[in-house]
PDB file of C-alpha atoms and ligand atoms in Angstrom:
ATOM      1  CA  UNK A   1      98.441  80.808 107.564  1.00  0.00           C
ATOM      2  CA  UNK A   2     102.157  81.503 107.960  1.00  0.00           C
ATOM      3  CA  UNK A   3     103.230  84.468 105.888  1.00  0.00           C
ATOM      4  CA  UNK A   4     106.449  86.311 105.095  1.00  0.00           C
ATOM      5  CA  UNK A   5     106.155  89.938 103.961  1.00  0.00           C
ATOM      6  CA  UNK A   6     108.628  91.293 101.447  1.00  0.00           C
ATOM      7  CA  UNK A   7     109.007  94.816 100.144  1.00  0.00           C
ATOM      8  CA  UNK A   8     111.145  97.922 100.531  1.00  0.00           C
ATOM      9  CA  UNK A   9     111.002 100.004 103.726  1.00  0.00           C
ATOM     10  CA  UNK A  10     107.845 102.093 103.477  1.00  0.00           C
ATOM     11  CA  UNK A  11     106.118  99.746 101.011  1.00  0.00           C
ATOM     12  CA  UNK A  12     103.332  99.290 103.543  1.00  0.00           C
ATOM     13  CA  UNK A  13     104.223  95.867 104.953  1.00  0.00           C
ATOM     14  CA  UNK A  14     103.547  96.843 108.546  1.00  0.00           C
ATOM     15  CA  UNK A  15     100.235  98.510 107.702  1.00  0.00           C
ATOM     16  CA  UNK A  16      98.986  95.486 105.780  1.00  0.00           C
ATOM     17  CA  UNK A  17     100.215  93.175 108.547  1.00  0.00           C
ATOM     18  CA  UNK A  18      98.253  95.204 111.125  1.00  0.00           C
ATOM     19  CA  UNK A  19      95.097  94.790 109.041  1.00  0.00           C
ATOM     20  CA  UNK A  20      95.594  91.060 108.423  1.00  0.00           C
ATOM     21  CA  UNK A  21      96.227  90.317 112.093  1.00  0.00           C
ATOM     22  CA  UNK A  22      93.192  92.396 113.157  1.00  0.00           C
ATOM     23  CA  UNK A  23      90.928  90.441 110.787  1.00  0.00           C
ATOM     24  CA  UNK A  24      92.416  86.929 110.910  1.00  0.00           C
ATOM     25  CA  UNK A  25      94.189  86.772 114.278  1.00  0.00           C
ATOM     26  CA  UNK A  26      97.641  85.632 113.212  1.00  0.00           C
ATOM     27  CA  UNK A  27     100.594  86.801 115.306  1.00  0.00           C
ATOM     28  CA  UNK A  28     102.295  89.902 113.851  1.00  0.00           C
ATOM     29  CA  UNK A  29     106.023  89.418 114.263  1.00  0.00           C
ATOM     30  CA  UNK A  30     107.948  92.542 113.291  1.00  0.00           C
ATOM     31  CA  UNK A  31     111.673  92.206 113.879  1.00  0.00           C
ATOM     32  CA  UNK A  32     111.969  96.001 113.647  1.00  0.00           C
ATOM     33  CA  UNK A  33     109.461  96.325 116.516  1.00  0.00           C
ATOM     34  CA  UNK A  34     111.260  93.619 118.514  1.00  0.00           C
ATOM     35  CA  UNK A  35     114.540  95.499 118.062  1.00  0.00           C
ATOM     36  CA  UNK A  36     112.989  98.860 118.983  1.00  0.00           C
ATOM     37  CA  UNK A  37     111.509  97.154 122.058  1.00  0.00           C
ATOM     38  CA  UNK A  38     114.973  95.941 123.062  1.00  0.00           C
ATOM     39  CA  UNK A  39     116.357  99.471 122.576  1.00  0.00           C
ATOM     40  CA  UNK A  40     113.566 101.005 124.658  1.00  0.00           C
ATOM     41  CA  UNK A  41     114.184  98.424 127.402  1.00  0.00           C
ATOM     42  CA  UNK A  42     117.900  99.293 127.341  1.00  0.00           C
ATOM     43  CA  UNK A  43     119.037  95.665 126.970  1.00  0.00           C
ATOM     44  CA  UNK A  44     122.631  94.944 125.837  1.00  0.00           C
ATOM     45  CA  UNK A  45     121.200  93.532 122.596  1.00  0.00           C
ATOM     46  CA  UNK A  46     119.224  96.737 122.046  1.00  0.00           C
ATOM     47  CA  UNK A  47     122.275  98.890 122.646  1.00  0.00           C
ATOM     48  CA  UNK A  48     124.273  96.889 120.144  1.00  0.00           C
ATOM     49  CA  UNK A  49     121.497  96.962 117.530  1.00  0.00           C
ATOM     50  CA  UNK A  50     120.831 100.708 117.708  1.00  0.00           C
ATOM     51  CA  UNK A  51     123.979 101.811 115.865  1.00  0.00           C
ATOM     52  CA  UNK A  52     123.210  99.561 112.901  1.00  0.00           C
ATOM     53  CA  UNK A  53     119.593 100.672 112.738  1.00  0.00           C
ATOM     54  CA  UNK A  54     120.402 104.368 112.925  1.00  0.00           C
ATOM     55  CA  UNK A  55     122.864 103.897 110.056  1.00  0.00           C
ATOM     56  CA  UNK A  56     120.226 102.134 107.912  1.00  0.00           C
ATOM     57  CA  UNK A  57     122.246  98.886 107.943  1.00  0.00           C
ATOM     58  CA  UNK A  58     121.130  95.397 108.912  1.00  0.00           C
ATOM     59  CA  UNK A  59     121.578  94.317 112.513  1.00  0.00           C
ATOM     60  CA  UNK A  60     123.846  91.205 112.735  1.00  0.00           C
ATOM     61  CA  UNK A  61     121.905  88.010 112.005  1.00  0.00           C
ATOM     62  CA  UNK A  62     122.550  86.330 115.372  1.00  0.00           C
ATOM     63  CA  UNK A  63     121.087  89.253 117.356  1.00  0.00           C
ATOM     64  CA  UNK A  64     117.881  89.300 115.327  1.00  0.00           C
ATOM     65  CA  UNK A  65     117.640  85.510 115.420  1.00  0.00           C
ATOM     66  CA  UNK A  66     117.677  85.358 119.201  1.00  0.00           C
ATOM     67  CA  UNK A  67     114.758  87.820 119.389  1.00  0.00           C
ATOM     68  CA  UNK A  68     112.897  85.956 116.671  1.00  0.00           C
ATOM     69  CA  UNK A  69     113.290  82.539 118.307  1.00  0.00           C
ATOM     70  CA  UNK A  70     112.007  83.887 121.602  1.00  0.00           C
ATOM     71  CA  UNK A  71     108.981  85.408 119.851  1.00  0.00           C
ATOM     72  CA  UNK A  72     108.240  82.240 117.859  1.00  0.00           C
ATOM     73  CA  UNK A  73     108.007  80.322 121.141  1.00  0.00           C
ATOM     74  CA  UNK A  74     104.931  82.325 122.257  1.00  0.00           C
ATOM     75  CA  UNK A  75     101.497  80.655 122.264  1.00  0.00           C
ATOM     76  CA  UNK A  76      99.813  83.003 119.780  1.00  0.00           C
ATOM     77  CA  UNK A  77     102.040  81.699 116.977  1.00  0.00           C
ATOM     78  CA  UNK A  78      99.820  78.585 116.893  1.00  0.00           C
ATOM     79  CA  UNK A  79      97.164  80.677 115.075  1.00  0.00           C
ATOM     80  CA  UNK A  80      99.621  81.367 112.259  1.00  0.00           C
ATOM     81  CA  UNK A  81     102.008  84.301 111.931  1.00  0.00           C
ATOM     82  CA  UNK A  82     103.062  87.150 109.701  1.00  0.00           C
ATOM     83  CA  UNK A  83     106.772  87.799 109.590  1.00  0.00           C
ATOM     84  CA  UNK A  84     107.337  91.479 108.878  1.00  0.00           C
ATOM     85  CA  UNK A  85     111.017  92.326 108.410  1.00  0.00           C
ATOM     86  CA  UNK A  86     112.422  88.796 108.512  1.00  0.00           C
ATOM     87  CA  UNK A  87     114.139  87.318 106.554  1.00  0.00           C
ATOM     88  CA  UNK A  88     116.115  90.276 105.241  1.00  0.00           C
ATOM     89  CA  UNK A  89     118.966  88.441 103.519  1.00  0.00           C
ATOM     90  CA  UNK A  90     119.513  84.984 102.052  1.00  0.00           C
ATOM     91  CA  UNK A  91     121.273  83.619 105.154  1.00  0.00           C
ATOM     92  CA  UNK A  92     118.247  84.577 107.278  1.00  0.00           C
ATOM     93  CA  UNK A  93     115.917  82.864 104.789  1.00  0.00           C
ATOM     94  CA  UNK A  94     117.895  79.629 105.067  1.00  0.00           C
ATOM     95  CA  UNK A  95     117.926  79.931 108.880  1.00  0.00           C
ATOM     96  CA  UNK A  96     114.191  80.549 108.926  1.00  0.00           C
ATOM     97  CA  UNK A  97     113.489  77.364 106.958  1.00  0.00           C
ATOM     98  CA  UNK A  98     115.572  75.425 109.500  1.00  0.00           C
ATOM     99  CA  UNK A  99     114.021  77.041 112.594  1.00  0.00           C
ATOM    100  CA  UNK A 100     110.471  76.532 111.335  1.00  0.00           C
ATOM    101  CA  UNK A 101     111.315  72.979 110.254  1.00  0.00           C
ATOM    102  CA  UNK A 102     112.348  72.170 113.841  1.00  0.00           C
ATOM    103  CA  UNK A 103     108.967  73.472 115.001  1.00  0.00           C
ATOM    104  CA  UNK A 104     107.120  71.386 112.386  1.00  0.00           C
ATOM    105  CA  UNK A 105     106.070  74.568 110.601  1.00  0.00           C
ATOM    106  CA  UNK A 106     106.598  76.104 107.190  1.00  0.00           C
ATOM    107  CA  UNK A 107     106.079  79.381 105.313  1.00  0.00           C
ATOM    108  CA  UNK A 108     102.905  79.167 103.205  1.00  0.00           C
ATOM    109  CA  UNK A 109     103.517  82.264 101.088  1.00  0.00           C
ATOM    110  CA  UNK A 110     105.825  85.260 100.691  1.00  0.00           C
ATOM    111  CA  UNK A 111     103.839  88.381  99.908  1.00  0.00           C
ATOM    112  CA  UNK A 112     105.759  91.040  98.002  1.00  0.00           C
ATOM    113  CA  UNK A 113     104.314  94.557  98.313  1.00  0.00           C
ATOM    114  CA  UNK A 114     105.877  96.567  95.492  1.00  0.00           C
ATOM    115  CA  UNK A 115     106.053 100.351  95.373  1.00  0.00           C
ATOM    116  CA  UNK A 116     108.045 102.860  93.308  1.00  0.00           C
ATOM    117  CA  UNK A 117     111.111 104.151  95.291  1.00  0.00           C
ATOM    118  CA  UNK A 118     110.163 107.820  94.684  1.00  0.00           C
ATOM    119  CA  UNK A 119     106.908 107.259  96.585  1.00  0.00           C
ATOM    120  CA  UNK A 120     108.712 105.423  99.344  1.00  0.00           C
ATOM    121  CA  UNK A 121     110.954 108.365 100.229  1.00  0.00           C
ATOM    122  CA  UNK A 122     107.904 110.615 100.628  1.00  0.00           C
ATOM    123  CA  UNK A 123     106.024 108.018 102.706  1.00  0.00           C
ATOM    124  CA  UNK A 124     108.926 107.323 105.054  1.00  0.00           C
ATOM    125  CA  UNK A 125     109.673 110.957 105.745  1.00  0.00           C
ATOM    126  CA  UNK A 126     105.991 111.451 106.703  1.00  0.00           C
ATOM    127  CA  UNK A 127     105.691 108.254 108.753  1.00  0.00           C
ATOM    128  CA  UNK A 128     104.966 108.516 112.472  1.00  0.00           C
ATOM    129  CA  UNK A 129     104.771 105.763 115.089  1.00  0.00           C
ATOM    130  CA  UNK A 130     102.976 105.628 118.426  1.00  0.00           C
ATOM    131  CA  UNK A 131     105.165 105.623 121.541  1.00  0.00           C
ATOM    132  CA  UNK A 132     102.537 103.692 123.478  1.00  0.00           C
ATOM    133  CA  UNK A 133     101.283 100.965 121.109  1.00  0.00           C
ATOM    134  CA  UNK A 134     103.648 101.021 118.103  1.00  0.00           C
ATOM    135  CA  UNK A 135     100.854 101.705 115.598  1.00  0.00           C
ATOM    136  CA  UNK A 136     102.091 103.480 112.456  1.00  0.00           C
ATOM    137  CA  UNK A 137     100.346 106.293 110.595  1.00  0.00           C
ATOM    138  CA  UNK A 138     101.443 109.523 108.879  1.00  0.00           C
ATOM    139  CA  UNK A 139     102.044 113.112 109.900  1.00  0.00           C
ATOM    140  CA  UNK A 140      98.432 114.173 109.261  1.00  0.00           C
ATOM    141  CA  UNK A 141      97.611 112.820 112.758  1.00  0.00           C
ATOM    142  CA  UNK A 142      98.323 114.753 115.978  1.00  0.00           C
ATOM    143  CA  UNK A 143      97.975 111.695 118.249  1.00  0.00           C
ATOM    144  CA  UNK A 144      97.763 107.935 117.637  1.00  0.00           C
ATOM    145  CA  UNK A 145      94.455 107.145 115.864  1.00  0.00           C
ATOM    146  CA  UNK A 146      94.355 103.756 117.630  1.00  0.00           C
ATOM    147  CA  UNK A 147      95.094 104.577 121.282  1.00  0.00           C
ATOM    148  CA  UNK A 148      95.540 108.353 121.547  1.00  0.00           C
ATOM    149  CA  UNK A 149      99.228 107.924 122.448  1.00  0.00           C
ATOM    150  CA  UNK A 150     102.030 110.322 121.567  1.00  0.00           C
ATOM    151  CA  UNK A 151     103.423 110.067 118.015  1.00  0.00           C
ATOM    152  CA  UNK A 152     107.120 110.307 117.142  1.00  0.00           C
ATOM    153  CA  UNK A 153     109.369 110.010 114.098  1.00  0.00           C
ATOM    154  CA  UNK A 154     111.661 106.968 114.148  1.00  0.00           C
ATOM    155  CA  UNK A 155     115.378 107.886 114.144  1.00  0.00           C
ATOM    156  CA  UNK A 156     115.829 105.869 110.957  1.00  0.00           C
ATOM    157  CA  UNK A 157     113.005 107.725 109.163  1.00  0.00           C
ATOM    158  CA  UNK A 158     115.198 110.843 109.006  1.00  0.00           C
ATOM    159  CA  UNK A 159     116.144 111.746 105.395  1.00  0.00           C
ATOM    160  CA  UNK A 160     119.863 111.011 105.828  1.00  0.00           C
ATOM    161  CA  UNK A 161     119.135 107.380 106.743  1.00  0.00           C
ATOM    162  CA  UNK A 162     116.346 106.613 104.298  1.00  0.00           C
ATOM    163  CA  UNK A 163     118.601 106.271 101.245  1.00  0.00           C
ATOM    164  CA  UNK A 164     120.881 103.855 103.120  1.00  0.00           C
ATOM    165  CA  UNK A 165     117.907 101.687 104.048  1.00  0.00           C
ATOM    166  CA  UNK A 166     116.759 101.623 100.424  1.00  0.00           C
ATOM    167  CA  UNK A 167     120.287 100.647  99.306  1.00  0.00           C
ATOM    168  CA  UNK A 168     120.425  97.912 101.951  1.00  0.00           C
ATOM    169  CA  UNK A 169     117.083  96.619 100.711  1.00  0.00           C
ATOM    170  CA  UNK A 170     118.232  96.562  97.079  1.00  0.00           C
ATOM    171  CA  UNK A 171     121.490  94.728  97.742  1.00  0.00           C
ATOM    172  CA  UNK A 172     120.590  92.410 100.633  1.00  0.00           C
ATOM    173  CA  UNK A 173     116.831  91.849 100.712  1.00  0.00           C
ATOM    174  CA  UNK A 174     115.580  92.103  97.113  1.00  0.00           C
ATOM    175  CA  UNK A 175     117.413  88.843  96.149  1.00  0.00           C
ATOM    176  CA  UNK A 176     114.892  87.052  98.400  1.00  0.00           C
ATOM    177  CA  UNK A 177     112.263  87.650  95.733  1.00  0.00           C
ATOM    178  CA  UNK A 178     114.057  85.048  93.581  1.00  0.00           C
ATOM    179  CA  UNK A 179     114.555  82.791  96.616  1.00  0.00           C
ATOM    180  CA  UNK A 180     110.822  82.572  97.304  1.00  0.00           C
ATOM    181  CA  UNK A 181     110.025  82.360  93.583  1.00  0.00           C
ATOM    182  CA  UNK A 182     112.276  79.302  93.508  1.00  0.00           C
ATOM    183  CA  UNK A 183     110.161  77.774  96.298  1.00  0.00           C
ATOM    184  CA  UNK A 184     107.024  78.652  94.334  1.00  0.00           C
ATOM    185  CA  UNK A 185     105.775  80.769  97.252  1.00  0.00           C
ATOM    186  CA  UNK A 186     105.959  84.309  95.877  1.00  0.00           C
ATOM    187  CA  UNK A 187     102.725  86.314  95.645  1.00  0.00           C
ATOM    188  CA  UNK A 188     102.987  89.924  94.437  1.00  0.00           C
ATOM    189  CA  UNK A 189     100.653  92.874  94.977  1.00  0.00           C
ATOM    190  CA  UNK A 190     100.905  96.482  93.857  1.00  0.00           C
ATOM    191  CA  UNK A 191     101.423  98.622  96.975  1.00  0.00           C
ATOM    192  CA  UNK A 192     100.291 101.820  95.278  1.00  0.00           C
ATOM    193  CA  UNK A 193      96.923 103.302  96.189  1.00  0.00           C
ATOM    194  CA  UNK A 194      95.152 103.761  99.474  1.00  0.00           C
ATOM    195  CA  UNK A 195      95.493 101.329 102.353  1.00  0.00           C
ATOM    196  CA  UNK A 196      92.093  99.664 101.883  1.00  0.00           C
ATOM    197  CA  UNK A 197      92.570  99.200  98.134  1.00  0.00           C
ATOM    198  CA  UNK A 198      95.933  97.537  98.720  1.00  0.00           C
ATOM    199  CA  UNK A 199      94.395  95.408 101.476  1.00  0.00           C
ATOM    200  CA  UNK A 200      91.644  94.176  99.132  1.00  0.00           C
ATOM    201  CA  UNK A 201      94.342  93.159  96.626  1.00  0.00           C
ATOM    202  CA  UNK A 202      96.347  91.454  99.378  1.00  0.00           C
ATOM    203  CA  UNK A 203      93.392  89.330 100.448  1.00  0.00           C
ATOM    204  CA  UNK A 204      92.556  88.402  96.875  1.00  0.00           C
ATOM    205  CA  UNK A 205      96.165  87.471  96.113  1.00  0.00           C
ATOM    206  CA  UNK A 206      96.302  85.263  99.226  1.00  0.00           C
ATOM    207  CA  UNK A 207      92.881  83.732  98.602  1.00  0.00           C
ATOM    208  CA  UNK A 208      91.553  85.052 101.951  1.00  0.00           C
TER     209      UNK A 208
HETATM  210  P1  ADP B   1     111.579  99.152 107.601  1.00  0.00           P
HETATM  211  O1  ADP B   1     111.327  97.829 106.920  1.00  0.00           O
HETATM  212  O2  ADP B   1     110.485 100.124 107.368  1.00  0.00           O
HETATM  213  O3  ADP B   1     112.934  99.686 107.296  1.00  0.00           O
HETATM  214  P2  ADP B   1     111.766  97.839 110.195  1.00  0.00           P
HETATM  215  O4  ADP B   1     111.084  98.326 111.401  1.00  0.00           O
HETATM  216  O5  ADP B   1     111.341  96.526 109.615  1.00  0.00           O
HETATM  217  O6  ADP B   1     111.590  98.997 109.153  1.00  0.00           O
HETATM  218  O7  ADP B   1     113.342  97.743 110.442  1.00  0.00           O
HETATM  219  C1  ADP B   1     114.077  98.822 110.950  1.00  0.00           C
HETATM  220  C2  ADP B   1     115.559  98.435 111.084  1.00  0.00           C
HETATM  221  O8  ADP B   1     115.697  97.331 111.994  1.00  0.00           O
HETATM  222  C3  ADP B   1     116.229  97.968 109.801  1.00  0.00           C
HETATM  223  O9  ADP B   1     116.688  99.033 109.014  1.00  0.00           O
HETATM  224  C4  ADP B   1     117.376  97.103 110.373  1.00  0.00           C
HETATM  225  O10 ADP B   1     118.430  97.910 110.833  1.00  0.00           O
HETATM  226  C5  ADP B   1     116.745  96.461 111.581  1.00  0.00           C
HETATM  227  N1  ADP B   1     116.176  95.127 111.264  1.00  0.00           N
HETATM  228  C6  ADP B   1     114.858  94.784 111.291  1.00  0.00           C
HETATM  229  N2  ADP B   1     114.700  93.490 110.935  1.00  0.00           N
HETATM  230  C7  ADP B   1     115.945  93.009 110.683  1.00  0.00           C
HETATM  231  C8  ADP B   1     116.460  91.748 110.262  1.00  0.00           C
HETATM  232  N3  ADP B   1     115.650  90.715 109.993  1.00  0.00           N
HETATM  233  N4  ADP B   1     117.807  91.614 110.115  1.00  0.00           N
HETATM  234  C9  ADP B   1     118.623  92.635 110.348  1.00  0.00           C
HETATM  235  N5  ADP B   1     118.221  93.854 110.730  1.00  0.00           N
HETATM  236  C10 ADP B   1     116.891  94.054 110.909  1.00  0.00           C
END
């Protein structure tokens, strides 16, 4: 199954993607993780992207696209994929259709995880990520519950950036809900509740 995840920052897209890939073996393609990887590696692309990310803005389409294309060329994509963080505006959605079309692939469904913005601000400010494996959890953990690695707070999870990311989502990304509705691919789940409850709803909504 080829899936696109939609939802505001902090809606739980990454968490649900981690669970789906662990159970069903699709490739988890997070453009945010790809960009953070480029920053950590100190590539020119990473350096250019960092300023946009720290400001809570979108990174220019062509930078993200080059990372995405490279990732889509990997073997594990044959088992299906979950796109987490792409597309993030209408131009990217149109590009994605073209890129997948060239590969003889298509998006099967766009899963919208919806959560009240007030809850999102609390979740994001408590979110922590693992330096070693990228796993995300919250500030109740001292070390990564998956690999024992050191946890850190992403630069863009600082309060001053969170509101900008939510605004960017509302103006640029939320219109994609209508885009995928128009393709008859939108599936919506309530992102409120604990991780396993949401996951059960996700699987039911996707018929998995
Ligand atoms: P979240 O969805 O929780 O905000 P991500 O890790 O998906 O976190 O993205 C972090 C940042 O990376 C975004 O705020 C944006 O600056 C950049 N980014 C990720 N994906 C894209 C994309 N498809 N297009 C442009 N910028 C992106």
